Amino acid sequence: MADTVIPAFMEKEGHYGTIFENRMRAAGYRGECKYYDVFEAQEYPPIEQLTSSDAVLITGSKSDAWSDVPWVVKLTDYTKSIIGKCRVVGICFGHQIVGRALGAPVGRAADWEVSVCPMDLTPAGRSLLKNVPSDKLQLIQLHKDQVFELPQETELLAKNGVCPIQGFYRPNSLLCFQGHPEYTQYFIESISKTRFEGDRLEDVLARSGNRNDGPALNKDIVRFINGEF
């Protein structure tokens, strides 16, 4: 867990660990889930235990993945050390941390990408993400930072005009997405009301009820965690 959640989320589903566990359970995952707070407590899974783990999932965060804040640097170094030892899933900030750990440039984009947003699946994305219903993946987004270049030895899974690296993959090793497959309409509306106002908030709310492929993508994340690709 790379952040705390707003009170509305905590009351509804708990912290980010339980939110992700709820999504993975709904998508069919049956393994044990353990939570580590890398943000405040700076807890990490012991590396020697990872060979018997299905995967490590790095959550989103309001922090900057490109910053030199000590806990972010520590997380980046840890991520670099575990790649190849177990499967790693990166979501939003976690996607950016994996990109940074692999040497890809990460930084501030020109503007926010928020609410339900469409992106194009690449041929690799279309082949691997079997539960996504079309060539257009629609995910809830909430980011102003992004990975600018595809990390070495990875395949691009999705892209759009706002963010050219929406997802990348390394076989049996890495699966990362800029979007939030764990978010619901309630989540993005609640967060946006604390961060935005005026025309931007109106735009977010106008699109927040559009088709959200998060639940479908979560099924493919579980397939990856279970070693299917």
PDB file of C-alpha atoms in Angstrom:
ATOM      1  CA  MET A   1       0.000   0.000   0.000  1.00  0.00           C
ATOM      2  CA  ALA A   2       1.521   3.264  -1.155  1.00  0.00           C
ATOM      3  CA  ASP A   3      -1.019   5.667   0.335  1.00  0.00           C
ATOM      4  CA  THR A   4      -3.851   6.123   2.807  1.00  0.00           C
ATOM      5  CA  VAL A   5      -7.445   6.347   1.609  1.00  0.00           C
ATOM      6  CA  ILE A   6      -9.982   9.107   2.099  1.00  0.00           C
ATOM      7  CA  PRO A   7     -12.445   8.539   4.974  1.00  0.00           C
ATOM      8  CA  ALA A   8     -15.328   7.673   2.637  1.00  0.00           C
ATOM      9  CA  PHE A   9     -13.298   4.750   1.267  1.00  0.00           C
ATOM     10  CA  MET A  10     -12.134   3.597   4.686  1.00  0.00           C
ATOM     11  CA  GLU A  11     -15.703   3.437   5.928  1.00  0.00           C
ATOM     12  CA  LYS A  12     -16.864   1.543   2.848  1.00  0.00           C
ATOM     13  CA  GLU A  13     -14.029  -0.922   2.146  1.00  0.00           C
ATOM     14  CA  GLY A  14     -11.073  -0.234   4.421  1.00  0.00           C
ATOM     15  CA  HIS A  15      -7.544   0.580   3.236  1.00  0.00           C
ATOM     16  CA  TYR A  16      -6.046   0.013  -0.208  1.00  0.00           C
ATOM     17  CA  GLY A  17      -5.027  -3.512   0.735  1.00  0.00           C
ATOM     18  CA  THR A  18      -8.575  -4.612   1.478  1.00  0.00           C
ATOM     19  CA  ILE A  19      -9.913  -2.722  -1.541  1.00  0.00           C
ATOM     20  CA  PHE A  20      -7.584  -4.640  -3.850  1.00  0.00           C
ATOM     21  CA  GLU A  21      -8.263  -7.914  -2.081  1.00  0.00           C
ATOM     22  CA  ASN A  22     -11.998  -7.348  -2.576  1.00  0.00           C
ATOM     23  CA  ARG A  23     -11.452  -6.754  -6.296  1.00  0.00           C
ATOM     24  CA  MET A  24      -9.165  -9.758  -6.723  1.00  0.00           C
ATOM     25  CA  ARG A  25     -11.566 -12.021  -4.810  1.00  0.00           C
ATOM     26  CA  ALA A  26     -14.441 -10.851  -7.004  1.00  0.00           C
ATOM     27  CA  ALA A  27     -12.279 -11.659 -10.033  1.00  0.00           C
ATOM     28  CA  GLY A  28     -11.608 -15.200  -8.813  1.00  0.00           C
ATOM     29  CA  TYR A  29      -8.372 -15.074  -6.813  1.00  0.00           C
ATOM     30  CA  ARG A  30      -8.293 -17.645  -4.000  1.00  0.00           C
ATOM     31  CA  GLY A  31      -4.796 -17.218  -2.560  1.00  0.00           C
ATOM     32  CA  GLU A  32      -3.769 -15.549   0.699  1.00  0.00           C
ATOM     33  CA  CYS A  33      -3.380 -11.768   0.706  1.00  0.00           C
ATOM     34  CA  LYS A  34      -0.943  -9.898   2.956  1.00  0.00           C
ATOM     35  CA  TYR A  35      -0.731  -6.121   3.277  1.00  0.00           C
ATOM     36  CA  TYR A  36       2.424  -4.029   3.656  1.00  0.00           C
ATOM     37  CA  ASP A  37       2.346  -0.275   4.282  1.00  0.00           C
ATOM     38  CA  VAL A  38       5.329   1.121   2.356  1.00  0.00           C
ATOM     39  CA  PHE A  39       4.075   4.708   2.724  1.00  0.00           C
ATOM     40  CA  GLU A  40       3.922   5.371   6.477  1.00  0.00           C
ATOM     41  CA  ALA A  41       5.177   2.235   8.251  1.00  0.00           C
ATOM     42  CA  GLN A  42       7.595   1.410   5.389  1.00  0.00           C
ATOM     43  CA  GLU A  43       6.930  -2.304   5.716  1.00  0.00           C
ATOM     44  CA  TYR A  44       8.081  -4.654   2.958  1.00  0.00           C
ATOM     45  CA  PRO A  45       7.656  -8.358   2.222  1.00  0.00           C
ATOM     46  CA  PRO A  46      10.922 -10.176   2.998  1.00  0.00           C
ATOM     47  CA  ILE A  47      12.602 -10.886  -0.331  1.00  0.00           C
ATOM     48  CA  GLU A  48      13.378 -14.473   0.667  1.00  0.00           C
ATOM     49  CA  GLN A  49       9.633 -15.162   0.922  1.00  0.00           C
ATOM     50  CA  LEU A  50       8.798 -13.924  -2.546  1.00  0.00           C
ATOM     51  CA  THR A  51       9.747 -17.090  -4.396  1.00  0.00           C
ATOM     52  CA  SER A  52       6.762 -18.780  -2.755  1.00  0.00           C
ATOM     53  CA  SER A  53       4.413 -15.831  -3.376  1.00  0.00           C
ATOM     54  CA  ASP A  54       2.096 -15.479  -6.355  1.00  0.00           C
ATOM     55  CA  ALA A  55       2.789 -11.766  -6.859  1.00  0.00           C
ATOM     56  CA  VAL A  56       3.483  -8.362  -5.334  1.00  0.00           C
ATOM     57  CA  LEU A  57       0.973  -5.616  -6.189  1.00  0.00           C
ATOM     58  CA  ILE A  58       2.003  -1.957  -5.847  1.00  0.00           C
ATOM     59  CA  THR A  59      -0.979   0.362  -5.426  1.00  0.00           C
ATOM     60  CA  GLY A  60      -1.691   3.894  -6.499  1.00  0.00           C
ATOM     61  CA  SER A  61      -0.674   6.959  -4.505  1.00  0.00           C
ATOM     62  CA  LYS A  62      -1.091  10.724  -4.627  1.00  0.00           C
ATOM     63  CA  SER A  63       2.712  10.985  -4.284  1.00  0.00           C
ATOM     64  CA  ASP A  64       5.081  11.481  -7.222  1.00  0.00           C
ATOM     65  CA  ALA A  65       6.791   8.296  -8.407  1.00  0.00           C
ATOM     66  CA  TRP A  66       9.636  10.370  -9.857  1.00  0.00           C
ATOM     67  CA  SER A  67      10.432  12.240  -6.627  1.00  0.00           C
ATOM     68  CA  ASP A  68      13.452  11.874  -4.361  1.00  0.00           C
ATOM     69  CA  VAL A  69      11.317  11.552  -1.225  1.00  0.00           C
ATOM     70  CA  PRO A  70      13.074   8.827   0.821  1.00  0.00           C
ATOM     71  CA  TRP A  71      10.187   6.355   0.970  1.00  0.00           C
ATOM     72  CA  VAL A  72       9.640   6.632  -2.808  1.00  0.00           C
ATOM     73  CA  VAL A  73      13.335   6.015  -3.480  1.00  0.00           C
ATOM     74  CA  LYS A  74      13.273   3.060  -1.076  1.00  0.00           C
ATOM     75  CA  LEU A  75      10.230   1.597  -2.846  1.00  0.00           C
ATOM     76  CA  THR A  76      11.875   2.061  -6.245  1.00  0.00           C
ATOM     77  CA  ASP A  77      15.044   0.289  -5.070  1.00  0.00           C
ATOM     78  CA  TYR A  78      13.013  -2.529  -3.523  1.00  0.00           C
ATOM     79  CA  THR A  79      11.008  -2.933  -6.716  1.00  0.00           C
ATOM     80  CA  LYS A  80      14.194  -3.091  -8.752  1.00  0.00           C
ATOM     81  CA  SER A  81      15.488  -5.835  -6.447  1.00  0.00           C
ATOM     82  CA  ILE A  82      12.396  -8.062  -6.738  1.00  0.00           C
ATOM     83  CA  ILE A  83      11.828  -7.930 -10.493  1.00  0.00           C
ATOM     84  CA  GLY A  84      12.570 -11.410 -11.752  1.00  0.00           C
ATOM     85  CA  LYS A  85      12.079 -12.980  -8.319  1.00  0.00           C
ATOM     86  CA  CYS A  86       8.259 -12.891  -8.417  1.00  0.00           C
ATOM     87  CA  ARG A  87       5.457 -11.466 -10.511  1.00  0.00           C
ATOM     88  CA  VAL A  88       4.865  -7.749  -9.978  1.00  0.00           C
ATOM     89  CA  VAL A  89       1.626  -5.884 -10.681  1.00  0.00           C
ATOM     90  CA  GLY A  90       1.781  -2.084 -10.787  1.00  0.00           C
ATOM     91  CA  ILE A  91      -1.306   0.135 -10.709  1.00  0.00           C
ATOM     92  CA  CYS A  92      -1.097   3.896 -11.466  1.00  0.00           C
ATOM     93  CA  PHE A  93       1.683   5.087  -9.103  1.00  0.00           C
ATOM     94  CA  GLY A  94       2.789   1.443  -8.941  1.00  0.00           C
ATOM     95  CA  HIS A  95       2.965   1.330 -12.753  1.00  0.00           C
ATOM     96  CA  GLN A  96       5.193   4.412 -12.644  1.00  0.00           C
ATOM     97  CA  ILE A  97       7.394   2.958  -9.883  1.00  0.00           C
ATOM     98  CA  VAL A  98       7.997  -0.178 -11.960  1.00  0.00           C
ATOM     99  CA  GLY A  99       8.798   1.999 -14.965  1.00  0.00           C
ATOM    100  CA  ARG A 100      11.271   4.027 -12.912  1.00  0.00           C
ATOM    101  CA  ALA A 101      12.832   0.850 -11.487  1.00  0.00           C
ATOM    102  CA  LEU A 102      13.416  -0.328 -15.066  1.00  0.00           C
ATOM    103  CA  GLY A 103      15.099   2.946 -16.034  1.00  0.00           C
ATOM    104  CA  ALA A 104      12.240   4.514 -18.007  1.00  0.00           C
ATOM    105  CA  PRO A 105      11.688   8.275 -17.663  1.00  0.00           C
ATOM    106  CA  VAL A 106       8.757   9.144 -15.391  1.00  0.00           C
ATOM    107  CA  GLY A 107       7.445  12.631 -14.731  1.00  0.00           C
ATOM    108  CA  ARG A 108       4.702  15.224 -14.874  1.00  0.00           C
ATOM    109  CA  ALA A 109       2.385  15.189 -17.889  1.00  0.00           C
ATOM    110  CA  ALA A 110       0.849  18.266 -19.482  1.00  0.00           C
ATOM    111  CA  ASP A 111      -2.498  17.805 -17.741  1.00  0.00           C
ATOM    112  CA  TRP A 112      -4.650  15.482 -15.689  1.00  0.00           C
ATOM    113  CA  GLU A 113      -6.324  12.366 -17.038  1.00  0.00           C
ATOM    114  CA  VAL A 114      -9.372  11.749 -14.856  1.00  0.00           C
ATOM    115  CA  SER A 115     -12.602   9.709 -14.861  1.00  0.00           C
ATOM    116  CA  VAL A 116     -13.484   6.912 -17.305  1.00  0.00           C
ATOM    117  CA  CYS A 117     -11.116   7.204 -20.274  1.00  0.00           C
ATOM    118  CA  PRO A 118     -10.787   5.045 -23.408  1.00  0.00           C
ATOM    119  CA  MET A 119      -7.523   3.661 -24.723  1.00  0.00           C
ATOM    120  CA  ASP A 120      -6.497   1.462 -27.619  1.00  0.00           C
ATOM    121  CA  LEU A 121      -5.263  -2.036 -26.947  1.00  0.00           C
ATOM    122  CA  THR A 122      -2.194  -3.038 -28.930  1.00  0.00           C
ATOM    123  CA  PRO A 123      -2.126  -6.461 -30.627  1.00  0.00           C
ATOM    124  CA  ALA A 124      -0.300  -7.784 -27.553  1.00  0.00           C
ATOM    125  CA  GLY A 125      -2.925  -6.268 -25.275  1.00  0.00           C
ATOM    126  CA  ARG A 126      -5.776  -7.691 -27.323  1.00  0.00           C
ATOM    127  CA  SER A 127      -4.151 -11.148 -27.234  1.00  0.00           C
ATOM    128  CA  LEU A 128      -3.385 -11.203 -23.504  1.00  0.00           C
ATOM    129  CA  LEU A 129      -6.379  -9.410 -21.989  1.00  0.00           C
ATOM    130  CA  LYS A 130      -8.998 -11.989 -22.849  1.00  0.00           C
ATOM    131  CA  ASN A 131     -11.701 -10.635 -20.534  1.00  0.00           C
ATOM    132  CA  VAL A 132     -11.712  -7.096 -21.931  1.00  0.00           C
ATOM    133  CA  PRO A 133     -14.756  -6.905 -24.233  1.00  0.00           C
ATOM    134  CA  SER A 134     -13.335  -4.874 -27.127  1.00  0.00           C
ATOM    135  CA  ASP A 135     -10.238  -3.326 -28.676  1.00  0.00           C
ATOM    136  CA  LYS A 136     -11.018  -0.197 -26.653  1.00  0.00           C
ATOM    137  CA  LEU A 137     -10.168  -0.601 -22.973  1.00  0.00           C
ATOM    138  CA  GLN A 138     -12.001   1.876 -20.735  1.00  0.00           C
ATOM    139  CA  LEU A 139     -10.595   2.465 -17.249  1.00  0.00           C
ATOM    140  CA  ILE A 140     -11.058   5.013 -14.518  1.00  0.00           C
ATOM    141  CA  GLN A 141      -8.034   7.290 -14.421  1.00  0.00           C
ATOM    142  CA  LEU A 142      -6.660   9.708 -11.843  1.00  0.00           C
ATOM    143  CA  HIS A 143      -3.146  10.842 -12.685  1.00  0.00           C
ATOM    144  CA  LYS A 144      -1.005  13.746 -13.799  1.00  0.00           C
ATOM    145  CA  ASP A 145       2.270  11.791 -13.872  1.00  0.00           C
ATOM    146  CA  GLN A 146       3.152   9.114 -16.394  1.00  0.00           C
ATOM    147  CA  VAL A 147       5.800   6.798 -17.817  1.00  0.00           C
ATOM    148  CA  PHE A 148       7.111   8.521 -20.948  1.00  0.00           C
ATOM    149  CA  GLU A 149       8.902   5.611 -22.661  1.00  0.00           C
ATOM    150  CA  LEU A 150       8.313   1.882 -22.794  1.00  0.00           C
ATOM    151  CA  PRO A 151      10.711   0.158 -20.361  1.00  0.00           C
ATOM    152  CA  GLN A 152      13.273  -2.184 -21.888  1.00  0.00           C
ATOM    153  CA  GLU A 153      12.225  -5.781 -22.502  1.00  0.00           C
ATOM    154  CA  THR A 154       8.519  -5.058 -22.039  1.00  0.00           C
ATOM    155  CA  GLU A 155       5.570  -5.089 -24.428  1.00  0.00           C
ATOM    156  CA  LEU A 156       3.144  -2.196 -24.783  1.00  0.00           C
ATOM    157  CA  LEU A 157      -0.428  -3.244 -23.975  1.00  0.00           C
ATOM    158  CA  ALA A 158      -2.452  -0.034 -24.286  1.00  0.00           C
ATOM    159  CA  LYS A 159      -2.106   3.626 -25.261  1.00  0.00           C
ATOM    160  CA  ASN A 160      -4.051   6.801 -25.976  1.00  0.00           C
ATOM    161  CA  GLY A 161      -3.329  10.370 -26.996  1.00  0.00           C
ATOM    162  CA  VAL A 162      -3.003  11.602 -23.423  1.00  0.00           C
ATOM    163  CA  CYS A 163      -0.701   8.854 -22.171  1.00  0.00           C
ATOM    164  CA  PRO A 164       1.286   6.752 -24.676  1.00  0.00           C
ATOM    165  CA  ILE A 165       2.235   4.091 -22.094  1.00  0.00           C
ATOM    166  CA  GLN A 166      -1.081   3.012 -20.556  1.00  0.00           C
ATOM    167  CA  GLY A 167       0.069  -0.523 -19.830  1.00  0.00           C
ATOM    168  CA  PHE A 168       3.074  -2.783 -20.269  1.00  0.00           C
ATOM    169  CA  TYR A 169       3.972  -6.403 -19.718  1.00  0.00           C
ATOM    170  CA  ARG A 170       6.918  -8.744 -19.362  1.00  0.00           C
ATOM    171  CA  PRO A 171       6.037 -12.448 -19.646  1.00  0.00           C
ATOM    172  CA  ASN A 172       5.577 -14.132 -16.264  1.00  0.00           C
ATOM    173  CA  SER A 173       7.184 -11.110 -14.586  1.00  0.00           C
ATOM    174  CA  LEU A 174       5.426  -7.717 -14.890  1.00  0.00           C
ATOM    175  CA  LEU A 175       1.911  -6.430 -15.565  1.00  0.00           C
ATOM    176  CA  CYS A 176       1.350  -2.692 -15.131  1.00  0.00           C
ATOM    177  CA  PHE A 177      -1.449  -0.241 -15.898  1.00  0.00           C
ATOM    178  CA  GLN A 178      -1.740   3.517 -15.556  1.00  0.00           C
ATOM    179  CA  GLY A 179      -5.491   3.265 -14.936  1.00  0.00           C
ATOM    180  CA  HIS A 180      -7.330   2.137 -11.821  1.00  0.00           C
ATOM    181  CA  PRO A 181      -9.151  -1.192 -12.327  1.00  0.00           C
ATOM    182  CA  GLU A 182      -9.989  -1.166  -8.614  1.00  0.00           C
ATOM    183  CA  TYR A 183     -11.944   2.107  -8.768  1.00  0.00           C
ATOM    184  CA  THR A 184     -15.715   2.338  -9.031  1.00  0.00           C
ATOM    185  CA  GLN A 185     -17.912   5.234 -10.084  1.00  0.00           C
ATOM    186  CA  TYR A 186     -18.466   6.049  -6.411  1.00  0.00           C
ATOM    187  CA  PHE A 187     -14.718   6.122  -5.784  1.00  0.00           C
ATOM    188  CA  ILE A 188     -13.772   8.463  -8.616  1.00  0.00           C
ATOM    189  CA  GLU A 189     -16.672  10.808  -7.886  1.00  0.00           C
ATOM    190  CA  SER A 190     -15.810  10.936  -4.177  1.00  0.00           C
ATOM    191  CA  ILE A 191     -12.100  11.613  -4.778  1.00  0.00           C
ATOM    192  CA  SER A 192     -12.753  14.156  -7.524  1.00  0.00           C
ATOM    193  CA  LYS A 193     -15.053  16.188  -5.292  1.00  0.00           C
ATOM    194  CA  THR A 194     -12.115  16.641  -2.880  1.00  0.00           C
ATOM    195  CA  ARG A 195      -9.625  17.632  -5.621  1.00  0.00           C
ATOM    196  CA  PHE A 196     -11.430  19.417  -8.443  1.00  0.00           C
ATOM    197  CA  GLU A 197     -14.128  22.002  -9.006  1.00  0.00           C
ATOM    198  CA  GLY A 198     -15.801  23.918 -11.802  1.00  0.00           C
ATOM    199  CA  ASP A 199     -15.611  22.673 -15.379  1.00  0.00           C
ATOM    200  CA  ARG A 200     -13.133  19.899 -14.604  1.00  0.00           C
ATOM    201  CA  LEU A 201     -15.308  18.390 -11.912  1.00  0.00           C
ATOM    202  CA  GLU A 202     -18.341  18.697 -14.179  1.00  0.00           C
ATOM    203  CA  ASP A 203     -16.452  16.827 -16.919  1.00  0.00           C
ATOM    204  CA  VAL A 204     -15.352  14.094 -14.495  1.00  0.00           C
ATOM    205  CA  LEU A 205     -18.907  13.531 -13.297  1.00  0.00           C
ATOM    206  CA  ALA A 206     -20.266  13.527 -16.853  1.00  0.00           C
ATOM    207  CA  ARG A 207     -18.022  10.568 -17.781  1.00  0.00           C
ATOM    208  CA  SER A 208     -17.824   8.698 -14.480  1.00  0.00           C
ATOM    209  CA  GLY A 209     -20.798   6.479 -15.319  1.00  0.00           C
ATOM    210  CA  ASN A 210     -19.456   5.338 -18.693  1.00  0.00           C
ATOM    211  CA  ARG A 211     -18.556   1.699 -19.262  1.00  0.00           C
ATOM    212  CA  ASN A 212     -15.791   0.735 -16.850  1.00  0.00           C
ATOM    213  CA  ASP A 213     -13.714  -2.299 -17.836  1.00  0.00           C
ATOM    214  CA  GLY A 214     -12.005  -2.469 -14.440  1.00  0.00           C
ATOM    215  CA  PRO A 215     -13.833  -5.633 -13.310  1.00  0.00           C
ATOM    216  CA  ALA A 216     -12.979  -7.361 -16.602  1.00  0.00           C
ATOM    217  CA  LEU A 217      -9.340  -6.298 -16.389  1.00  0.00           C
ATOM    218  CA  ASN A 218      -9.163  -7.532 -12.799  1.00  0.00           C
ATOM    219  CA  LYS A 219      -9.971 -11.016 -14.088  1.00  0.00           C
ATOM    220  CA  ASP A 220      -6.969 -10.802 -16.398  1.00  0.00           C
ATOM    221  CA  ILE A 221      -4.783  -9.526 -13.559  1.00  0.00           C
ATOM    222  CA  VAL A 222      -5.814 -12.625 -11.595  1.00  0.00           C
ATOM    223  CA  ARG A 223      -4.930 -14.779 -14.613  1.00  0.00           C
ATOM    224  CA  PHE A 224      -1.473 -13.181 -14.598  1.00  0.00           C
ATOM    225  CA  ILE A 225      -1.073 -13.640 -10.834  1.00  0.00           C
ATOM    226  CA  ASN A 226      -2.044 -17.288 -11.245  1.00  0.00           C
ATOM    227  CA  GLY A 227       0.695 -17.776 -13.823  1.00  0.00           C
ATOM    228  CA  GLU A 228      -1.396 -18.016 -16.988  1.00  0.00           C
ATOM    229  CA  PHE A 229       0.724 -15.510 -18.914  1.00  0.00           C
TER     230      PHE A 229
END
